[in-house]
XYZ file of C-alpha atoms in Angstrom:
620
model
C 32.075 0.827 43.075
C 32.350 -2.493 41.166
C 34.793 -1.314 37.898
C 34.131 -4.466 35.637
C 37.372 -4.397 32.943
C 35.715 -3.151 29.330
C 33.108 -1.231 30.858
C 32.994 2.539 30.749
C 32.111 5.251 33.687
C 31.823 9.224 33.565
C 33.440 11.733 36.093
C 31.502 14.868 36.323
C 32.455 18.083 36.278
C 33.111 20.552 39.186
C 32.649 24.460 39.937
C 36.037 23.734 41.513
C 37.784 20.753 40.916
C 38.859 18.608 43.647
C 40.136 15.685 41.718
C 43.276 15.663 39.377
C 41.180 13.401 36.627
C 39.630 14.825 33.734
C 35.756 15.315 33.116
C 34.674 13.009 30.505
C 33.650 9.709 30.041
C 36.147 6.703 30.566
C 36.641 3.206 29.586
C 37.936 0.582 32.312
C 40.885 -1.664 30.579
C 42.006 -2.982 33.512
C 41.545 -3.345 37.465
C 43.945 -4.773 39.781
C 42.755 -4.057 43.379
C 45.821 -5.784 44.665
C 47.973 -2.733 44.064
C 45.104 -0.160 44.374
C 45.455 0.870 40.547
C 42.898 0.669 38.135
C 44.069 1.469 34.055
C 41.413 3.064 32.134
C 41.478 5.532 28.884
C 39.307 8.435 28.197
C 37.683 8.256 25.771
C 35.465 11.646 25.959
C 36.790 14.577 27.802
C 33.811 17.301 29.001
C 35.781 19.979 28.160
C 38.329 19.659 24.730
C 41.895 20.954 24.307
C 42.225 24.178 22.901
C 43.374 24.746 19.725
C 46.811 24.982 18.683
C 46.710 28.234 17.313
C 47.745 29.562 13.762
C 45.757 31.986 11.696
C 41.700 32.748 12.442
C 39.844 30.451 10.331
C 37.954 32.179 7.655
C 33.929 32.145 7.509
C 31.830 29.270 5.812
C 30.582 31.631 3.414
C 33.987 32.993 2.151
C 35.159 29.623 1.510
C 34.711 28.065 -2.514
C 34.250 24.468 -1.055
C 32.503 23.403 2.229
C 34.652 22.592 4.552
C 35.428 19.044 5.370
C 35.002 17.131 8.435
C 37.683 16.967 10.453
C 38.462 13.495 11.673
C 37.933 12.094 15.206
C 41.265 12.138 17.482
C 42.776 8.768 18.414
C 42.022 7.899 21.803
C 43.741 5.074 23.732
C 46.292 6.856 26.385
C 46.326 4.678 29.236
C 45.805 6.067 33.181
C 46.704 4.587 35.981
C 43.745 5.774 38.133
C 44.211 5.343 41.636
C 41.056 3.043 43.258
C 40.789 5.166 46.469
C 40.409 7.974 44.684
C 37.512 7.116 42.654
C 36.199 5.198 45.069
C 36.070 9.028 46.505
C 34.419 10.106 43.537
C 31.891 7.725 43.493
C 30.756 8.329 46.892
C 30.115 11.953 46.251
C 28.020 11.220 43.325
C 30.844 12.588 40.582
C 31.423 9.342 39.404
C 28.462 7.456 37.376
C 28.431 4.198 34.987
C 27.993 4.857 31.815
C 26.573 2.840 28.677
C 27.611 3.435 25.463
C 25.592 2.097 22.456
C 26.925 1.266 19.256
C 25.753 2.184 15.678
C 23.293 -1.316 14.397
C 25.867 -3.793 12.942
C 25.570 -4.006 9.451
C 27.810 -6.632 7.555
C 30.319 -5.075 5.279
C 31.013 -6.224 1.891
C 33.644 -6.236 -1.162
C 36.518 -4.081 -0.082
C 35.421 -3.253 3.266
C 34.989 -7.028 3.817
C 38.468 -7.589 3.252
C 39.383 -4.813 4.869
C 37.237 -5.538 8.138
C 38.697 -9.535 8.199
C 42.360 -8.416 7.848
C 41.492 -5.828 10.937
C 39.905 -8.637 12.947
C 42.962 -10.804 12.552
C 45.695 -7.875 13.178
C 43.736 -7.208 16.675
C 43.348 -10.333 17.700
C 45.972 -10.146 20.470
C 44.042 -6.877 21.969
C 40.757 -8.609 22.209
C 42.124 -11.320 24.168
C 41.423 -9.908 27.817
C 43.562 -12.065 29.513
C 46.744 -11.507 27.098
C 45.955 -7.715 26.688
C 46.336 -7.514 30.660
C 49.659 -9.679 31.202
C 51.051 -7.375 28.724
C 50.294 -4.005 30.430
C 51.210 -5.415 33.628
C 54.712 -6.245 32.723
C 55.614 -3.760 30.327
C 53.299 -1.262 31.875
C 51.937 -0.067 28.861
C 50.787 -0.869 25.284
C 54.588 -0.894 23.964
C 55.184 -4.699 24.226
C 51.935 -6.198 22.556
C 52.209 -3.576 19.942
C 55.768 -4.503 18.761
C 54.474 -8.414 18.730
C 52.081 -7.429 16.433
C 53.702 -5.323 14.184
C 56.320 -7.521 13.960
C 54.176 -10.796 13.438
C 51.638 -9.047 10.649
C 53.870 -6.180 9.221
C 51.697 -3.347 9.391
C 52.493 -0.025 10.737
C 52.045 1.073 14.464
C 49.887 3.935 13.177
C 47.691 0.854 11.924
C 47.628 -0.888 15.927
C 47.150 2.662 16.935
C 43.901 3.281 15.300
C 42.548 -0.057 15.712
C 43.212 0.407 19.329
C 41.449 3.822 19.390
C 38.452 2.489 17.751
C 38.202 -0.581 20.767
C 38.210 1.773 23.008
C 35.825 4.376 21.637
C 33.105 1.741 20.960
C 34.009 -1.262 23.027
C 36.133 -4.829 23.194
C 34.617 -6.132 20.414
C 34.749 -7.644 16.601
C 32.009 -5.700 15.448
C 34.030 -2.306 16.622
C 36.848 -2.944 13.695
C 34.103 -2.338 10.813
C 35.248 0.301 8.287
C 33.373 3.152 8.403
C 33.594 3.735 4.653
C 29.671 4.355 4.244
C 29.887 7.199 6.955
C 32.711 9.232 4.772
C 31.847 11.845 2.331
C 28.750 13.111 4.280
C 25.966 10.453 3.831
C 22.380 11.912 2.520
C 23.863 15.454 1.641
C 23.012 16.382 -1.839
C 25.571 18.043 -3.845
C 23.449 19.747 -6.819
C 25.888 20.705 -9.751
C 24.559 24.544 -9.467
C 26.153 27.380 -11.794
C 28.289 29.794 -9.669
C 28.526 33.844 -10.462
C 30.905 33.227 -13.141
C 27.745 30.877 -14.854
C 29.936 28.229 -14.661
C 29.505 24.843 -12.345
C 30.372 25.104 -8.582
C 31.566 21.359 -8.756
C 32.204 19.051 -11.254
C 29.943 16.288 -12.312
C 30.106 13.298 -10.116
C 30.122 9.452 -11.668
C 31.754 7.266 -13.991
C 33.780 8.962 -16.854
C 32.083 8.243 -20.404
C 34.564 6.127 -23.331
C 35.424 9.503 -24.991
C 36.173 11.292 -21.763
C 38.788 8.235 -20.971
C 40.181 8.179 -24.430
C 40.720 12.077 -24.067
C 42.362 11.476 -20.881
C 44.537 8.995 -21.932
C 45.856 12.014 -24.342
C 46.156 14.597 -21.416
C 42.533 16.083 -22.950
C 39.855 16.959 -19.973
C 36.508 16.809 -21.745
C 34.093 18.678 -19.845
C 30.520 15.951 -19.784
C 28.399 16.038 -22.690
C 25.305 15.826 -20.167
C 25.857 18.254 -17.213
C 25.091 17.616 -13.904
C 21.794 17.713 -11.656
C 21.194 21.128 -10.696
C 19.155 22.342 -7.827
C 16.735 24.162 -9.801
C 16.149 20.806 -12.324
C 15.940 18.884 -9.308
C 12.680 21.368 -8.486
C 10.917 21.189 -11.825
C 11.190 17.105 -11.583
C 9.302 16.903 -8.317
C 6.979 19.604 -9.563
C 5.934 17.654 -12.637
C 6.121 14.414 -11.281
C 3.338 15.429 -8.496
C 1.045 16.400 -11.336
C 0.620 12.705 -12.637
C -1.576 10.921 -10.354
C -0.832 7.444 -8.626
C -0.517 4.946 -9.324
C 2.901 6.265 -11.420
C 3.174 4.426 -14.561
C 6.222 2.790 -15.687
C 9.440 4.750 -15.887
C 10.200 5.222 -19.270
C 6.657 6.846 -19.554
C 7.132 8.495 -16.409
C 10.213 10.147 -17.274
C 8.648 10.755 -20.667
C 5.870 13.345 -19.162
C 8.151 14.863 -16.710
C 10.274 16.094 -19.762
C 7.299 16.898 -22.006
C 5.457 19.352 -18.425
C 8.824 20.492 -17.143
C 11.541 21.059 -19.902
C 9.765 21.443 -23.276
C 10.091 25.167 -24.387
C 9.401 24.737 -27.984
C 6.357 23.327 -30.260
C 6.344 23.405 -33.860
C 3.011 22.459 -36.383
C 2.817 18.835 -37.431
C -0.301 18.306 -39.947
C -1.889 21.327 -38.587
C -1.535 19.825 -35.044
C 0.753 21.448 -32.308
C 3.212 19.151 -30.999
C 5.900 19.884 -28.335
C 9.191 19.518 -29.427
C 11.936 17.537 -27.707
C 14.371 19.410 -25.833
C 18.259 19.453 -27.372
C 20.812 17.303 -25.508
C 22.124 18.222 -22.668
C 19.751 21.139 -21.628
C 17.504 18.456 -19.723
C 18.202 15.893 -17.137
C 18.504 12.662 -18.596
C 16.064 9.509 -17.681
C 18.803 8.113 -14.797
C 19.203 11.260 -13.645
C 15.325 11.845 -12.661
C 14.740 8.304 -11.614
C 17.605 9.295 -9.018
C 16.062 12.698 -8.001
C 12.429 10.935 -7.283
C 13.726 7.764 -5.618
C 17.379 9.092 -3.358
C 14.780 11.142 -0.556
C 12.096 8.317 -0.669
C 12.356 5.041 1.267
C 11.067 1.601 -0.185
C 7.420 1.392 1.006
C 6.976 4.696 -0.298
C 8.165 4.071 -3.697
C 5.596 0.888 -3.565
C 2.375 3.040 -2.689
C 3.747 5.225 -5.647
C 2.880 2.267 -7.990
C -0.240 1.236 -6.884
C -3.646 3.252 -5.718
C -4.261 3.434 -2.193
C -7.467 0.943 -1.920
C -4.952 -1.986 -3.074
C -2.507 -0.509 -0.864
C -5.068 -1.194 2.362
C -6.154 -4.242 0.853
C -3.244 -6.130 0.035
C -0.261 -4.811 1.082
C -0.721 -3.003 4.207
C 0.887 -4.372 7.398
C -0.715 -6.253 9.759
C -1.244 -6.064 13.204
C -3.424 -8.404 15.019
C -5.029 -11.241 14.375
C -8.923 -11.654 13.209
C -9.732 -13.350 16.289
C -8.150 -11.036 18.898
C -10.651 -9.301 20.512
C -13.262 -12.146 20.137
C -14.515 -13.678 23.837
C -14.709 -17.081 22.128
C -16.686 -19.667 19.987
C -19.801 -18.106 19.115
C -19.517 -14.625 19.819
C -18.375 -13.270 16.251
C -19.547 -14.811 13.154
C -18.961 -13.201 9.302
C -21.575 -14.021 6.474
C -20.246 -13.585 3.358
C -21.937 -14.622 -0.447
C -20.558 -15.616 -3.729
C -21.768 -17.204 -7.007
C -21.054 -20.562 -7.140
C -18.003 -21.633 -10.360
C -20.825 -24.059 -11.709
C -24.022 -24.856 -13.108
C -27.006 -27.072 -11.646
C -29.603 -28.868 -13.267
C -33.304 -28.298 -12.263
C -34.689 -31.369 -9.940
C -37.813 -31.116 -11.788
C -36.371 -31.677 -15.438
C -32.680 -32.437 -15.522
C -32.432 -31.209 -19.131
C -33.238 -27.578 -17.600
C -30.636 -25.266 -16.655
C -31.091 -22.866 -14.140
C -27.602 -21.321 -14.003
C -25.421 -20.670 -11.370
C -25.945 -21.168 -7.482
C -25.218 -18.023 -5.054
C -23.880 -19.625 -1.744
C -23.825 -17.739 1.753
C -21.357 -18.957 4.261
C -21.496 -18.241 7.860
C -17.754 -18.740 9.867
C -16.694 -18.600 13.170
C -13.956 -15.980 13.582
C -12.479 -17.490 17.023
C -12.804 -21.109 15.775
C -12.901 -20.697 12.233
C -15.408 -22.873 11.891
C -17.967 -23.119 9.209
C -21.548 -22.802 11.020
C -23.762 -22.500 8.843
C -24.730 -22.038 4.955
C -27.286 -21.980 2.422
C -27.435 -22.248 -1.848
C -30.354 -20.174 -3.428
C -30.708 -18.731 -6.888
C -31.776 -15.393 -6.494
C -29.652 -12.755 -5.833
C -27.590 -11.790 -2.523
C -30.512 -9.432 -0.263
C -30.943 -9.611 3.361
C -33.721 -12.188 3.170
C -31.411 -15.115 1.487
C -29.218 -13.884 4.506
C -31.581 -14.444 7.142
C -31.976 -17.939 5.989
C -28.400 -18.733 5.729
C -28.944 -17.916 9.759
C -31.876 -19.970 10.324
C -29.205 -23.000 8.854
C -26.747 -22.084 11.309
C -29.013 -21.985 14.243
C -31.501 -24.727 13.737
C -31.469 -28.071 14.642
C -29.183 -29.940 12.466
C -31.658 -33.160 12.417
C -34.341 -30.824 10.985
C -31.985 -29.569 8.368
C -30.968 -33.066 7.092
C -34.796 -33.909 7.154
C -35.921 -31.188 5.318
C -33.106 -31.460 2.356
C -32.573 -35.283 2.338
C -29.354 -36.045 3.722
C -27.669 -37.625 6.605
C -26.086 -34.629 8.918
C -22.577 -34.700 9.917
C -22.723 -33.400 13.738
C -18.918 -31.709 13.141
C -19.571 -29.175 15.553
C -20.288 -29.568 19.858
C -22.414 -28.569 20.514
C -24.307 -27.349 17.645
C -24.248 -23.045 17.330
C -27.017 -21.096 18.393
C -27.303 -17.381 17.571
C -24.427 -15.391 17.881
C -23.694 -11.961 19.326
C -22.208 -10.306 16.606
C -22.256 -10.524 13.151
C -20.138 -9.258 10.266
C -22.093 -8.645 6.728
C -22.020 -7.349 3.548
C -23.195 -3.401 3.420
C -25.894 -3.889 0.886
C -27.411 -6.826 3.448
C -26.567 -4.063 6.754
C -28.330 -1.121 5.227
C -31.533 -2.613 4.504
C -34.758 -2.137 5.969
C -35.050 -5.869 7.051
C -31.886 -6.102 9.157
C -33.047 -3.420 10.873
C -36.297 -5.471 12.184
C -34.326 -8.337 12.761
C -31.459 -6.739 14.699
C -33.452 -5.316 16.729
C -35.429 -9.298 17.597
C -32.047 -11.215 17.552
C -29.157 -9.745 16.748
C -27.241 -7.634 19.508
C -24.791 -6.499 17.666
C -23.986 -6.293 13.847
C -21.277 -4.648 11.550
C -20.269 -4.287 7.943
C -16.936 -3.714 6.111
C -16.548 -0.292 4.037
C -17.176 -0.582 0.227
C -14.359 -2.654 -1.524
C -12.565 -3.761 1.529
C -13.358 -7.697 1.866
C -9.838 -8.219 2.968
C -11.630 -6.640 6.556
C -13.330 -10.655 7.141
C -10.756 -12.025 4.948
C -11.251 -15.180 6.599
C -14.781 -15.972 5.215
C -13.320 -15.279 1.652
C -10.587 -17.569 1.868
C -13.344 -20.187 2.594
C -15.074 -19.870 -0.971
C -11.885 -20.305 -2.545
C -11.112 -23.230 -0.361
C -15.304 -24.694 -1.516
C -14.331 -23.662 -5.395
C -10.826 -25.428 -5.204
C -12.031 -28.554 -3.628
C -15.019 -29.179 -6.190
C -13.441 -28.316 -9.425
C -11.314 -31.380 -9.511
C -13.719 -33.842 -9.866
C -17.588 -32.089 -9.834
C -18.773 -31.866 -13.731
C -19.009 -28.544 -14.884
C -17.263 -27.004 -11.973
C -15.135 -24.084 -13.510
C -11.939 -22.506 -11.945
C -11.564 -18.931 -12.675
C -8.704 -18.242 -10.823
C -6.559 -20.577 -13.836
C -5.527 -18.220 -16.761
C -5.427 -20.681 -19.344
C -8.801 -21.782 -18.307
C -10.102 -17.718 -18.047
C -9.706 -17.775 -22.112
C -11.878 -20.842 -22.941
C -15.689 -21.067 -22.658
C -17.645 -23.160 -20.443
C -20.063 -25.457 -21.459
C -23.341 -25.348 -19.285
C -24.464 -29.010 -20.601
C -21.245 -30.591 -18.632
C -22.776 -29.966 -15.376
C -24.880 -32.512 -13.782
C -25.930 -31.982 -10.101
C -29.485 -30.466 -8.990
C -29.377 -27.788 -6.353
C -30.047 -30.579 -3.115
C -27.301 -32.710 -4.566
C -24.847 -29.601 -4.914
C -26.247 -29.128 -0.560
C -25.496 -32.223 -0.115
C -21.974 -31.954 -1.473
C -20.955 -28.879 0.587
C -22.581 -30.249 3.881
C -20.051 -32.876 3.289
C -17.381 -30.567 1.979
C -17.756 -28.343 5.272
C -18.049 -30.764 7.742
C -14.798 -32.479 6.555
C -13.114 -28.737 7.083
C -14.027 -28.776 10.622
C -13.166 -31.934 11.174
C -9.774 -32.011 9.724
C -8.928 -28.500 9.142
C -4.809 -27.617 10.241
C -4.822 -24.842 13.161
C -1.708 -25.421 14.652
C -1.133 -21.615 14.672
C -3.981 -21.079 16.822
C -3.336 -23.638 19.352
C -1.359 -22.225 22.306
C 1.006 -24.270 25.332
C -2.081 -24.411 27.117
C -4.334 -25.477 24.678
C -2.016 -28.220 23.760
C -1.292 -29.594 27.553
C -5.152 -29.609 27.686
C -5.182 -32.350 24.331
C -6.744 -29.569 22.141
C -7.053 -31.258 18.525
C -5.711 -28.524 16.158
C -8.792 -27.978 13.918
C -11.801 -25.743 14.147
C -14.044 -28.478 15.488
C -11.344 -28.861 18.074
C -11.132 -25.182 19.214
C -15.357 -24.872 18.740
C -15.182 -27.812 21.512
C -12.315 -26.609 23.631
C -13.377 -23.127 24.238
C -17.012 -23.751 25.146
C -15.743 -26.320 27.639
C -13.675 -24.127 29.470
C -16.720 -21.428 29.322
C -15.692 -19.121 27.208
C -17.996 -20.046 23.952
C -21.522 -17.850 23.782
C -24.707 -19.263 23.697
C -27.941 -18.270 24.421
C -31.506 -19.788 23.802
C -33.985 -19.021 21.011
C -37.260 -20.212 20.840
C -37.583 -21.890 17.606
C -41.012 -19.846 17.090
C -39.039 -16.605 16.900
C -36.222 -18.148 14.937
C -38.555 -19.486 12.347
C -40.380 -15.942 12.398
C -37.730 -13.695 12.318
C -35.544 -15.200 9.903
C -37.593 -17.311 7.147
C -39.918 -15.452 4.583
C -43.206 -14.271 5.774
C -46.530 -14.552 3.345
C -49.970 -15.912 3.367
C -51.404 -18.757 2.601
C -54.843 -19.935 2.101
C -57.206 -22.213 3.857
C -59.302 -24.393 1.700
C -61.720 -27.504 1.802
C -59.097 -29.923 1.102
C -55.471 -28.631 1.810
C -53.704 -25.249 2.730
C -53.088 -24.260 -0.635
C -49.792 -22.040 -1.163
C -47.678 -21.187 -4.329
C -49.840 -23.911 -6.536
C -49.108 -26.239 -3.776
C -51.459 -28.550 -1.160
C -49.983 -29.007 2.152
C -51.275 -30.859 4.820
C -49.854 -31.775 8.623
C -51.207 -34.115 11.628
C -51.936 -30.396 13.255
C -54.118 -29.215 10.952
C -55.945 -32.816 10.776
C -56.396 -32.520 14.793
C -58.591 -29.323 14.512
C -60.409 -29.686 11.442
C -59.511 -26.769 9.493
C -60.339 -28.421 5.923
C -63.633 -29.546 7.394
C -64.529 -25.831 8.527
C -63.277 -24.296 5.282
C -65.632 -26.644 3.274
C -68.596 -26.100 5.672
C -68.085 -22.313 6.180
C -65.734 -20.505 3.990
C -61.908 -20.455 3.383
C -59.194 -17.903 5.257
C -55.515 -16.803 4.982
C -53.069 -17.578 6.967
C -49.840 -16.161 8.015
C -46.759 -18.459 7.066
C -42.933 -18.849 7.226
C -41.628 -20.479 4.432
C -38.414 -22.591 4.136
C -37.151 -22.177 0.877
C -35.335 -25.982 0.589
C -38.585 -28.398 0.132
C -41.288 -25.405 -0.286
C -42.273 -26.475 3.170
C -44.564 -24.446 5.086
C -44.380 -23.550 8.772
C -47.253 -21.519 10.837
């Protein structure tokens, strides 16, 4: 058996005992296998020494004070243990290492600072092993480094002695010297001031003396307190009252205030023919300290939080978190989350600029394993599962056809472009609807929604309007930023605002695009990713992971894309044009087969359409 000096072993017991050492657990101090001997301590025994007699001890119940704790014997005896013979012990299984853990080291303060600094320095010759050793080999004992010390730092050899008990209990070490000044007095045990069967208090009130007790004192007059002590059964009518108000617990003052008014008010009295409860006299209730104490010395820290707040927040805000959104997610274009919003501004009509026609909503459509934007759409009618199925159509279609049809140049940020996803994450108002339905069941695999109030649940698509309303307010007229208090109490002015609905597209294409491109994910981007030459933005990872075949795409005719997600109506067939919403529309298509020429000759017809809502374009 390998005894390493500091470390600790146990001997077992025996039936019949076949060894002259102890049962118990030991602590090696030192091993010399030149002359066979190795010194140890113990620091356990199995069985303890009896008692040394004296009167019977009389019952816990008989006694007027519970009993203290009795403290723990001084260890640190040393025995020469012979190595053969637990070499012996060892091979018949009777001896075993043993581990002992210490209590979490917690860094003293004040007074026990001190205290804990001047031990460190006082037992500084006992935790060097090498001068601890030389001194038990020549003076065969403890005897010789003792008297250095005591003569060195002037303390007393009970001092060394306890020290020296405590290294051994709990190990070579600095951090075994901490006073254990927290651990006196029985930690966590309430003492209640309770009357006894003489009606008077058991104990006496604990705490800081009051300026007339002192001055009293200072006389040779004990004042008995003016406020008594907390007594079990006050302690009871607190918690009982205080579970009656509901959470999220006001403030204290007003808190305390109701718990007196349920639990101690015995008394009410007519004021202007109203009854009012009258305040208890002093000293027959517990004071505000005293039931802040009772409600908060049982209850740890988060629970004292989700006291002051309802439980919704609680989930919302300050839960803890335990993945990441994009664990779970195979890769770029698997997952995406739509989420809408109304717009912080106002846009002008393209028809008349001196019309107003209020405020934009705008869908987004992100990439949870990327966080990329791919896809989004402005309308001004309210958030319904058709305005969602077009914010789709944007993310999915050709990007060329999309800068066509609203008049822009497109940015090709993302590589290659999304097609539909697998999944998708909406609103519950969009998921519940009888048109999701139809179209989850053409193109959508898979969808989900969060629970009612609980946008925190695709987080990541919120933070992404707040990043689009923080970016434009600096410099777009009329853009508003409601998250600024000062700016919360002034009104806006609708006539500041100066962009049309395609120039306020145009904007966010750019706005977007420039978030892909240049977006910080550093946090996402793994050893790996980095040898590879992964650039750290969602462009980057949109790239990366559908080169190395992890990204999801699939093909979609652009027949069933433009029928299953853009709005379906008629239109009609006349002798000139396909007329539709007060509008003429003409292609090279319908030129080819003559449909004008047939309506004039024979008679007009309807027509199913798909209509793209950006340039009132129709598509058959």
């Amino acid at each position: 058996m390998d005894l390493i000096p500091l470390s600790a072993f146990r001997i077992l017991k025996e039936l019949e005992p076949s060894s002259r050492y102890l049962a118990g657990i030991y602590r090696v101090v030192l091993d010399e296998p030149t002359i066979g001997k190795t010194v140890a301590v113990l620091i356990s025994p199995e069985d303890p020494k009896p008692g040394k007699g004296g009167r019977k001890k009389k019952n816990d119940s008989d006694l007027k004070r519970k009993r203290k704790k009795p403290a723990e014997p001084l260890v640190g005896n040393l025995i020469w243990m012979d190595r053969d013979e637990l070499a012996r012990l060892h091979e018949k299984k009777l001896l075993k290492p043993h581990v002992i853990e210490r209590a979490a080291f917690v860094a003293p303060n004040g007074k026990n600072k001190d205290d804990y600094e001047r031990r460190k320095t006082v037992m500084e010759c006992f935790l060097d092993q090498k001068k601890l050793q030389e001194s038990i080999l020549i003076h065969e004992g403890l005897g010789g480094i003792v008297t250095e010390t005591i003569a060195e730092f002037g303390v007393s050899d009970s001092f060394v002695y306890r020290q020296w008990s405590n290294l051994c209990r709990w190990g070579f070490d600095k951090k075994s010297l901490r006073p254990g000044r927290d651990r006196s007095g029985g930690a966590g045990v309430k003492r209640p001031c309770d009357l006894g069967p003489d009606n008077k208090p058991i104990r006496k009130k604990a705490g800081k003396k009051t300026t007339k007790q002192k001055i009293a004192l200072a006389y040779g007059v004990t004042l008995e307190p003016e406020q008594p002590g907390m007594a079990s059964e006050w302690a009871a009518a607190i918690r009982a009252a205080d579970n009656q108000i509901p959470t999220p617990k006001p403030p204290w003052p007003k808190r305390c205030e109701l718990i007196t008014k349920s639990a101690f008010c015995a008394k009410s009295k007519e004021v202007d023919g109203v009854i009012t409860l009258v305040k208890p006299e002093f000293g027959t209730y517990p004071n505000k300290g005293q039931i802040q104490r009772t409600l908060t010395v049982d209850k740890t820290q988060l629970e004292r939080l989700i006291e002051r707040t309802t439980k919704s927040h609680f989930k919302m805000a300050l839960r803890g978190l335990i993945a990441r959104n994009w664990q779970g997610v195979a890769g770029p274009g698997h997952t995406w989350a739509i989420d809408s919003t109304v717009g912080d501004i106002y846009l002008r009509s393209s028809v008349n600029r001196a019309w107003i026609v209020g405020r934009p909503i705008v869908y987004i459509i992100v990439d949870i394993w990327s966080t990329a934007v791919v896809g989004f759409y402005v309308c001004l009618s309210g958030p319904s599962w058709n305005t969602a199925k077009i914010s789709l159509f944007n993310a999915v279609a050709d990007p060329a056809l999309l800068g066509e049809m609203w008049g822009y140049q497109p940015i090709l940020s993302l590589s290659p472009y999304p097609t539909m996803c697998y999944s998708l994450m909406c609103d519950r108002g969009e998921y519940l609807s009888q048109g999701h339905r139809s179209t989850a069941t053409k193109l959508l695999p898979l969808t989900s929604y969060a629970p009612p109030y609980r946008g925190d649940l695709k987080g990541l698509v919120e933070v992404l309007h707040r990043i689009e309303k923080d970016a434009q307010f600096p410099f777009i007229p009329g853009a508003m930023d409601y998250r600024r208090a000062e700016l919360e109490l002034r009104k806006v002015n609708p006539e500041d605002s100066v962009l049309t609905v395609r120039e306020y597209v145009q904007y966010l294409h750019e706005l977007f695009s420039g978030y892909n491109l240049t977006a910080n994910r550093e946090h996402r981007v793994d050893a790996h990713m980095r040898a590879a030459g992964v650039y750290p933005s969602p462009a980057g990872l949109w790239r990366w992971g559908h080169e190395m075949g992890v990204g999801f795409r699939r093909h979609t005719d652009e027949a069933d894309l433009i029928t299953g997600l853009l709005p379906s109506n008629e239109a009609r067939v006349r002798g000139n044009a396909i007329y539709y919403s007060g509008c003429d529309y003409m292609s090279d298509e319908i030129k080819a087969a003559e449909w004008t020429a047939i309506a004039r000759n024979f008679g007009g017809w309807n027509v199913p359409i798909n209509v793209s809502p950006r340039r009132s374009q129709v598509s058959r």
